[in-house]
């Protein structure tokens, strides 16, 4: 039988006829095999490995434009089909409709798979053959993995990242004329496509009637997108890669898988310079000093709403001050006026006028007292 098994391939079938002098000879084997019996075996070779075998990796589809490969410490998301050497399946991530997610090189998966996950590109497909001494060994796993089974994994890398990765920004178009760039507190309108790294489109502003607005730095969008939208000129286009720790994290979000790396295509459509959170109006430089005489346009020592509104709008038109964008200017000015009209008599007097900084100083003083 030892001779009859040599030279076989996995899946090969043979009939092996063994004469008695190469089998159990004159003695036979108890009551089962008589003396001088010729034995006939029908053999199917299911599995084959050598104790010195290493993991075997075959790239079945190379990735396009691979600029980075996996290393130890990276976190990877991949799909796989697991089969034995005879082609029968034992597991599949596709059946669960969920990728397998793990860190590389930290022993969270079998040794052979851990080793084969290094040096991969996003989008790459590999066939990995793992000998049993680098898989589940002689013990196997219950009824799922037989003892000493060779395992074959067909894997497809969806994405990977490192926990230390920053947001990656690539400018794909820069307008020839740029008069200002986006920054914290600005209100912007932007166009976007949001995809997984395998090209699966998740969301797009083109699916809505109009492109969205957001205030930068106001926690209105995920941190990675907020960072990717800063420093842009109107008309500029970018590609932004957001790792999950700057995106939706380990829990994912509606339509976004857990620990997914996101790919954004961005275009800045409009930009309105903003004001810091908590403010409705800011001076662009030094304001009038003293302030009240500048507000009191007719010099009668009182400033009704109409006069206050005219003063504020003049500062905005002359680019000396800025109102919070994205809100109704008249409503903002009315709110500012009401805050200063402390006795609610419809006019501001010099004693009523206080800047926000002065109010904060008073508040701190009261707290100290």
CSV table of C-alpha atoms in Angstrom, one decimal:
chain,number,residue,atom,x,y,z
A,1,UNK,CA,0.0,0.0,0.0
A,2,UNK,CA,2.9,2.3,0.8
A,3,UNK,CA,4.2,1.9,-2.8
A,4,UNK,CA,0.7,2.2,-4.2
A,5,UNK,CA,0.2,5.7,-2.7
A,6,UNK,CA,3.4,7.2,-4.1
A,7,UNK,CA,3.1,9.5,-7.1
A,8,UNK,CA,-0.6,10.3,-6.5
A,9,UNK,CA,-2.2,13.7,-6.9
A,10,UNK,CA,-4.9,15.1,-4.6
A,11,UNK,CA,-8.3,14.0,-6.1
A,12,UNK,CA,-6.7,11.1,-8.0
A,13,UNK,CA,-8.4,7.7,-7.7
A,14,UNK,CA,-6.6,4.4,-8.0
A,15,UNK,CA,-7.2,0.7,-7.6
A,16,UNK,CA,-4.2,-0.8,-5.7
A,17,UNK,CA,-3.8,-4.6,-5.7
A,18,UNK,CA,-1.4,-5.8,-3.0
A,19,UNK,CA,-0.1,-9.4,-3.1
A,20,UNK,CA,0.1,-11.2,0.3
A,21,UNK,CA,3.9,-10.9,0.6
A,22,UNK,CA,3.5,-7.1,0.5
A,23,UNK,CA,0.5,-7.2,2.8
A,24,UNK,CA,-0.2,-9.5,5.8
A,25,UNK,CA,1.5,-12.7,4.4
A,26,UNK,CA,0.9,-16.1,6.0
A,27,UNK,CA,-0.3,-14.7,9.3
A,28,UNK,CA,-3.2,-12.6,8.0
A,29,UNK,CA,-4.8,-10.2,10.4
A,30,UNK,CA,-7.1,-11.8,13.0
A,31,UNK,CA,-10.5,-12.8,11.6
A,32,UNK,CA,-10.6,-10.0,9.1
A,33,UNK,CA,-7.8,-10.9,6.7
A,34,UNK,CA,-7.1,-14.5,6.0
A,35,UNK,CA,-3.6,-16.0,5.5
A,36,UNK,CA,-2.1,-15.4,2.0
A,37,UNK,CA,-4.8,-13.0,1.1
A,38,UNK,CA,-4.4,-10.6,-1.9
A,39,UNK,CA,-5.9,-7.2,-1.0
A,40,UNK,CA,-7.7,-4.8,-3.3
A,41,UNK,CA,-7.9,-1.1,-2.3
A,42,UNK,CA,-10.0,1.6,-4.0
A,43,UNK,CA,-8.2,4.8,-3.1
A,44,UNK,CA,-9.1,8.5,-3.3
A,45,UNK,CA,-6.3,10.9,-2.3
A,46,UNK,CA,-8.1,13.6,-0.3
A,47,UNK,CA,-5.2,15.5,1.2
A,48,UNK,CA,-1.4,15.8,0.9
A,49,UNK,CA,1.3,17.7,2.7
A,50,UNK,CA,4.9,17.4,3.9
A,51,UNK,CA,5.8,18.3,7.5
A,52,UNK,CA,8.3,20.7,6.1
A,53,UNK,CA,5.8,22.5,3.9
A,54,UNK,CA,5.4,26.3,4.3
A,55,UNK,CA,2.4,28.4,3.3
A,56,UNK,CA,1.9,28.5,-0.4
A,57,UNK,CA,0.6,31.8,-1.9
A,58,UNK,CA,-0.6,32.3,-5.5
A,59,UNK,CA,-1.8,35.8,-6.6
A,60,UNK,CA,-4.9,35.1,-8.6
A,61,UNK,CA,-5.6,38.8,-9.4
A,62,UNK,CA,-3.2,41.6,-8.8
A,63,UNK,CA,-4.3,44.9,-7.6
A,64,UNK,CA,-4.2,48.0,-9.8
A,65,UNK,CA,-2.1,51.0,-8.8
A,66,UNK,CA,-0.9,49.5,-5.6
A,67,UNK,CA,1.0,52.1,-3.6
A,68,UNK,CA,1.0,50.4,-0.3
A,69,UNK,CA,1.2,46.8,1.0
A,70,UNK,CA,0.1,45.3,4.3
A,71,UNK,CA,2.6,44.9,7.1
A,72,UNK,CA,2.5,43.6,10.7
A,73,UNK,CA,0.3,45.7,12.9
A,74,UNK,CA,-2.1,46.7,10.1
A,75,UNK,CA,-5.8,46.0,10.4
A,76,UNK,CA,-7.3,44.2,7.4
A,77,UNK,CA,-10.8,43.5,6.1
A,78,UNK,CA,-11.1,40.7,3.6
A,79,UNK,CA,-13.5,38.1,2.2
A,80,UNK,CA,-12.6,34.5,1.9
A,81,UNK,CA,-13.8,31.1,0.8
A,82,UNK,CA,-12.3,28.2,2.8
A,83,UNK,CA,-12.0,24.7,1.2
A,84,UNK,CA,-10.2,21.5,1.6
A,85,UNK,CA,-7.8,20.2,-1.1
A,86,UNK,CA,-10.6,18.1,-2.6
A,87,UNK,CA,-12.6,21.3,-3.2
A,88,UNK,CA,-15.3,20.8,-0.5
A,89,UNK,CA,-16.1,24.0,1.4
A,90,UNK,CA,-15.8,24.4,5.1
A,91,UNK,CA,-16.4,28.1,5.6
A,92,UNK,CA,-17.1,31.4,3.7
A,93,UNK,CA,-17.3,35.0,4.8
A,94,UNK,CA,-19.5,35.7,1.7
A,95,UNK,CA,-22.2,33.5,3.2
A,96,UNK,CA,-22.3,35.7,6.3
A,97,UNK,CA,-22.3,38.8,4.1
A,98,UNK,CA,-19.6,40.2,6.3
A,99,UNK,CA,-15.8,40.6,5.9
A,100,UNK,CA,-13.4,38.9,8.3
A,101,UNK,CA,-11.5,41.7,10.2
A,102,UNK,CA,-8.3,41.2,12.1
A,103,UNK,CA,-4.9,42.6,13.0
A,104,UNK,CA,-2.0,41.2,11.1
A,105,UNK,CA,0.9,39.5,12.9
A,106,UNK,CA,-0.7,39.4,16.3
A,107,UNK,CA,-1.7,35.8,16.4
A,108,UNK,CA,-5.5,36.4,16.1
A,109,UNK,CA,-5.7,33.9,13.2
A,110,UNK,CA,-4.0,30.7,12.4
A,111,UNK,CA,-0.2,31.0,11.8
A,112,UNK,CA,-0.4,30.2,8.1
A,113,UNK,CA,-3.1,32.8,7.5
A,114,UNK,CA,-1.3,35.4,9.6
A,115,UNK,CA,1.8,35.0,7.5
A,116,UNK,CA,0.0,35.1,4.2
A,117,UNK,CA,-1.8,38.4,5.0
A,118,UNK,CA,1.5,40.3,4.8
A,119,UNK,CA,2.5,42.1,1.6
A,120,UNK,CA,-1.1,42.4,0.2
A,121,UNK,CA,-2.6,45.3,-1.7
A,122,UNK,CA,-6.2,46.6,-1.5
A,123,UNK,CA,-8.2,44.7,-4.1
A,124,UNK,CA,-5.7,41.9,-4.5
A,125,UNK,CA,-6.9,38.3,-4.6
A,126,UNK,CA,-4.8,35.3,-3.4
A,127,UNK,CA,-5.1,31.6,-3.1
A,128,UNK,CA,-3.4,30.5,0.2
A,129,UNK,CA,-2.6,26.9,0.9
A,130,UNK,CA,-2.0,26.3,4.6
A,131,UNK,CA,-0.5,23.0,5.8
A,132,UNK,CA,-2.0,21.5,9.0
A,133,UNK,CA,1.0,22.3,11.2
A,134,UNK,CA,0.3,26.0,10.4
A,135,UNK,CA,-3.4,25.6,10.8
A,136,UNK,CA,-5.3,23.4,13.2
A,137,UNK,CA,-2.9,20.5,13.4
A,138,UNK,CA,-3.7,17.0,14.4
A,139,UNK,CA,-6.6,18.1,16.6
A,140,UNK,CA,-8.6,19.8,13.9
A,141,UNK,CA,-11.8,21.5,15.0
A,142,UNK,CA,-14.7,19.2,15.9
A,143,UNK,CA,-16.8,18.3,12.9
A,144,UNK,CA,-15.7,21.4,10.9
A,145,UNK,CA,-11.9,20.8,10.3
A,146,UNK,CA,-10.7,17.1,10.2
A,147,UNK,CA,-7.4,16.1,11.8
A,148,UNK,CA,-4.3,17.1,9.9
A,149,UNK,CA,-6.3,18.9,7.1
A,150,UNK,CA,-4.7,21.1,4.5
A,151,UNK,CA,-6.7,24.3,4.2
A,152,UNK,CA,-7.1,26.5,1.1
A,153,UNK,CA,-8.3,30.1,1.3
A,154,UNK,CA,-9.3,32.2,-1.6
A,155,UNK,CA,-9.1,35.7,-0.2
A,156,UNK,CA,-10.1,39.1,-1.5
A,157,UNK,CA,-8.7,42.2,0.3
A,158,UNK,CA,-11.3,44.9,0.7
A,159,UNK,CA,-9.2,47.4,2.6
A,160,UNK,CA,-6.6,47.8,5.3
A,161,UNK,CA,-5.2,50.5,7.5
A,162,UNK,CA,-2.9,51.1,10.4
A,163,UNK,CA,-4.2,52.6,13.7
A,164,UNK,CA,-1.6,55.4,13.3
A,165,UNK,CA,-2.7,56.4,9.8
A,166,UNK,CA,-3.6,60.0,9.2
A,167,UNK,CA,-6.2,61.3,6.7
A,168,UNK,CA,-4.7,61.0,3.2
A,169,UNK,CA,-5.4,64.0,0.9
A,170,UNK,CA,-4.7,64.1,-2.9
A,171,UNK,CA,-5.5,67.3,-4.8
A,172,UNK,CA,-6.8,66.3,-8.3
A,173,UNK,CA,-7.7,69.8,-9.5
A,174,UNK,CA,-6.6,73.2,-8.4
A,175,UNK,CA,-8.3,76.3,-9.9
A,176,UNK,CA,-5.9,78.9,-11.4
A,177,UNK,CA,-7.4,81.6,-9.2
A,178,UNK,CA,-7.8,81.0,-5.5
A,179,UNK,CA,-8.8,84.0,-3.4
A,180,UNK,CA,-9.2,82.2,-0.1
A,181,UNK,CA,-9.3,78.7,1.4
A,182,UNK,CA,-11.7,76.9,3.8
A,183,UNK,CA,-11.0,76.8,7.5
A,184,UNK,CA,-12.6,76.2,10.8
A,185,UNK,CA,-16.0,78.0,11.3
A,186,UNK,CA,-16.5,78.5,7.5
A,187,UNK,CA,-19.8,77.5,6.0
A,188,UNK,CA,-19.2,75.6,2.8
A,189,UNK,CA,-21.1,73.8,0.1
A,190,UNK,CA,-19.5,70.8,-1.4
A,191,UNK,CA,-20.1,67.9,-3.7
A,192,UNK,CA,-19.0,64.4,-2.7
A,193,UNK,CA,-19.0,60.7,-3.6
A,194,UNK,CA,-18.3,58.3,-0.7
A,195,UNK,CA,-17.1,54.8,-1.6
A,196,UNK,CA,-15.4,51.8,0.0
A,197,UNK,CA,-11.9,51.1,-1.2
A,198,UNK,CA,-13.1,48.4,-3.5
A,199,UNK,CA,-15.2,51.0,-5.4
A,200,UNK,CA,-18.6,50.2,-3.9
A,201,UNK,CA,-20.4,53.5,-3.8
A,202,UNK,CA,-22.1,54.2,-0.4
A,203,UNK,CA,-23.4,57.8,-0.7
A,204,UNK,CA,-23.3,60.7,-3.2
A,205,UNK,CA,-24.5,64.3,-3.1
A,206,UNK,CA,-25.7,63.7,-6.7
A,207,UNK,CA,-28.5,61.5,-5.2
A,208,UNK,CA,-30.0,64.7,-3.7
A,209,UNK,CA,-31.6,67.8,-5.1
A,210,UNK,CA,-28.8,70.0,-4.0
A,211,UNK,CA,-25.3,69.6,-2.6
A,212,UNK,CA,-25.0,69.8,1.2
A,213,UNK,CA,-23.7,72.7,3.4
A,214,UNK,CA,-21.7,72.3,6.5
A,215,UNK,CA,-19.8,74.4,9.1
A,216,UNK,CA,-16.2,73.2,9.4
A,217,UNK,CA,-15.0,72.4,12.8
A,218,UNK,CA,-18.6,72.2,14.2
A,219,UNK,CA,-18.7,68.4,14.5
A,220,UNK,CA,-21.3,68.2,11.7
A,221,UNK,CA,-19.4,65.5,9.7
A,222,UNK,CA,-16.9,62.8,10.5
A,223,UNK,CA,-13.5,64.2,11.6
A,224,UNK,CA,-11.7,62.8,8.5
A,225,UNK,CA,-14.1,64.4,6.1
A,226,UNK,CA,-13.9,67.7,8.1
A,227,UNK,CA,-10.1,67.6,7.8
A,228,UNK,CA,-10.3,66.8,4.1
A,229,UNK,CA,-12.5,69.8,3.4
A,230,UNK,CA,-10.2,72.3,5.0
A,231,UNK,CA,-7.7,74.3,3.1
A,232,UNK,CA,-9.7,74.1,-0.2
A,233,UNK,CA,-10.3,76.7,-2.8
A,234,UNK,CA,-13.7,77.1,-4.5
A,235,UNK,CA,-13.5,74.8,-7.5
A,236,UNK,CA,-10.8,72.6,-6.1
A,237,UNK,CA,-11.2,68.8,-6.3
A,238,UNK,CA,-9.7,66.2,-3.9
A,239,UNK,CA,-9.5,62.6,-3.2
A,240,UNK,CA,-9.5,61.9,0.5
A,241,UNK,CA,-8.9,58.5,2.2
A,242,UNK,CA,-10.3,58.3,5.7
A,243,UNK,CA,-9.2,55.5,8.0
A,244,UNK,CA,-11.9,54.2,10.4
A,245,UNK,CA,-10.5,55.9,13.5
A,246,UNK,CA,-11.1,59.2,11.7
A,247,UNK,CA,-14.4,57.9,10.2
A,248,UNK,CA,-17.1,55.7,11.7
A,249,UNK,CA,-14.8,53.5,13.7
A,250,UNK,CA,-15.3,49.9,14.8
A,251,UNK,CA,-19.1,50.1,14.9
A,252,UNK,CA,-19.6,51.5,11.4
A,253,UNK,CA,-22.8,53.4,10.6
A,254,UNK,CA,-25.9,53.1,8.5
A,255,UNK,CA,-24.7,51.6,5.2
A,256,UNK,CA,-21.0,51.8,6.4
A,257,UNK,CA,-19.4,48.5,7.4
A,258,UNK,CA,-17.5,48.2,10.7
A,259,UNK,CA,-13.9,49.4,10.6
A,260,UNK,CA,-14.2,50.5,6.9
A,261,UNK,CA,-11.7,52.8,5.2
A,262,UNK,CA,-13.7,55.4,3.2
A,263,UNK,CA,-12.8,57.0,-0.1
A,264,UNK,CA,-14.2,60.5,-0.8
A,265,UNK,CA,-14.2,62.4,-4.0
A,266,UNK,CA,-14.7,66.1,-3.1
A,267,UNK,CA,-15.4,69.4,-4.9
A,268,UNK,CA,-15.8,72.7,-3.1
A,269,UNK,CA,-18.7,74.6,-4.6
A,270,UNK,CA,-19.0,77.7,-2.4
A,271,UNK,CA,-17.3,79.2,0.6
A,272,UNK,CA,-18.6,81.7,3.2
A,273,UNK,CA,-16.1,82.8,5.8
A,274,UNK,CA,-17.3,82.0,9.2
A,275,UNK,CA,-17.2,83.2,12.8
A,276,UNK,CA,-16.2,81.2,15.9
A,277,UNK,CA,-18.7,79.1,17.7
A,278,UNK,CA,-20.8,81.1,20.0
A,279,UNK,CA,-20.5,84.3,18.1
A,280,UNK,CA,-22.9,85.9,15.7
A,281,UNK,CA,-20.6,88.7,14.5
A,282,UNK,CA,-16.8,89.2,14.6
A,283,UNK,CA,-14.5,92.2,13.7
A,284,UNK,CA,-12.0,91.6,10.9
A,285,UNK,CA,-9.2,93.5,12.6
A,286,UNK,CA,-9.7,96.1,15.3
A,287,UNK,CA,-13.2,97.5,15.8
A,288,UNK,CA,-14.0,101.1,16.6
A,289,UNK,CA,-12.7,102.4,19.9
A,290,UNK,CA,-14.7,103.7,21.5
A,291,UNK,CA,-17.5,101.7,20.0
A,292,UNK,CA,-20.7,103.5,21.1
A,293,UNK,CA,-20.0,106.8,19.4
A,294,UNK,CA,-19.4,104.9,16.1
A,295,UNK,CA,-22.7,103.1,16.5
A,296,UNK,CA,-24.5,106.3,17.4
A,297,UNK,CA,-24.7,107.5,13.8
A,298,UNK,CA,-26.9,110.6,14.5
A,299,UNK,CA,-25.1,111.5,17.8
A,300,UNK,CA,-28.2,111.5,20.0
A,301,UNK,CA,-26.6,109.2,22.6
A,302,UNK,CA,-29.1,106.4,21.9
A,303,UNK,CA,-29.1,103.6,19.3
A,304,UNK,CA,-32.4,102.2,18.2
A,305,UNK,CA,-32.7,99.0,16.2
A,306,UNK,CA,-32.7,100.7,12.8
A,307,UNK,CA,-29.6,102.6,13.6
A,308,UNK,CA,-27.9,99.5,15.0
A,309,UNK,CA,-28.8,97.5,12.0
A,310,UNK,CA,-27.5,100.1,9.6
A,311,UNK,CA,-24.2,100.3,11.5
A,312,UNK,CA,-23.7,96.5,11.5
A,313,UNK,CA,-24.5,96.1,7.8
A,314,UNK,CA,-22.1,99.0,7.0
A,315,UNK,CA,-19.3,97.1,8.7
A,316,UNK,CA,-20.1,93.9,6.8
A,317,UNK,CA,-20.2,95.8,3.4
A,318,UNK,CA,-16.9,97.5,4.1
A,319,UNK,CA,-15.4,94.1,5.1
A,320,UNK,CA,-14.6,95.4,8.6
A,321,UNK,CA,-16.9,92.8,10.2
A,322,UNK,CA,-18.5,89.4,9.5
A,323,UNK,CA,-21.9,88.0,10.3
A,324,UNK,CA,-22.3,84.2,10.9
A,325,UNK,CA,-22.9,82.7,7.4
A,326,UNK,CA,-25.8,80.4,6.6
A,327,UNK,CA,-28.3,82.4,8.8
A,328,UNK,CA,-30.7,85.2,8.1
A,329,UNK,CA,-28.7,88.5,8.6
A,330,UNK,CA,-31.7,90.5,9.9
A,331,UNK,CA,-32.4,87.8,12.5
A,332,UNK,CA,-28.8,87.8,13.6
A,333,UNK,CA,-28.7,91.6,14.0
A,334,UNK,CA,-32.0,91.5,15.9
A,335,UNK,CA,-30.6,88.9,18.3
A,336,UNK,CA,-27.5,91.0,18.7
A,337,UNK,CA,-29.6,94.1,19.4
A,338,UNK,CA,-31.8,92.3,21.9
A,339,UNK,CA,-28.7,91.1,23.8
A,340,UNK,CA,-27.4,94.7,24.2
A,341,UNK,CA,-30.8,96.3,24.9
A,342,UNK,CA,-30.7,95.1,28.5
A,343,UNK,CA,-33.7,97.1,29.7
A,344,UNK,CA,-35.7,96.1,26.6
A,345,UNK,CA,-36.8,99.7,25.9
A,346,UNK,CA,-36.0,99.5,22.2
A,347,UNK,CA,-32.7,101.4,22.2
A,348,UNK,CA,-29.2,100.8,23.4
A,349,UNK,CA,-27.5,103.4,25.7
A,350,UNK,CA,-23.8,103.7,26.4
A,351,UNK,CA,-24.2,102.0,29.8
A,352,UNK,CA,-25.9,99.0,28.3
A,353,UNK,CA,-23.2,98.3,25.7
A,354,UNK,CA,-20.9,95.4,26.5
A,355,UNK,CA,-18.7,93.3,24.3
A,356,UNK,CA,-18.7,89.5,24.7
A,357,UNK,CA,-15.2,89.7,26.1
A,358,UNK,CA,-16.4,92.1,28.8
A,359,UNK,CA,-19.3,89.8,29.7
A,360,UNK,CA,-17.0,86.9,30.1
A,361,UNK,CA,-14.7,89.0,32.3
A,362,UNK,CA,-17.8,90.0,34.4
A,363,UNK,CA,-18.8,86.3,34.6
A,364,UNK,CA,-15.4,85.3,35.8
A,365,UNK,CA,-15.4,88.0,38.4
A,366,UNK,CA,-18.8,87.0,39.7
A,367,UNK,CA,-17.6,83.4,39.9
A,368,UNK,CA,-14.6,84.4,41.8
A,369,UNK,CA,-16.7,86.4,44.3
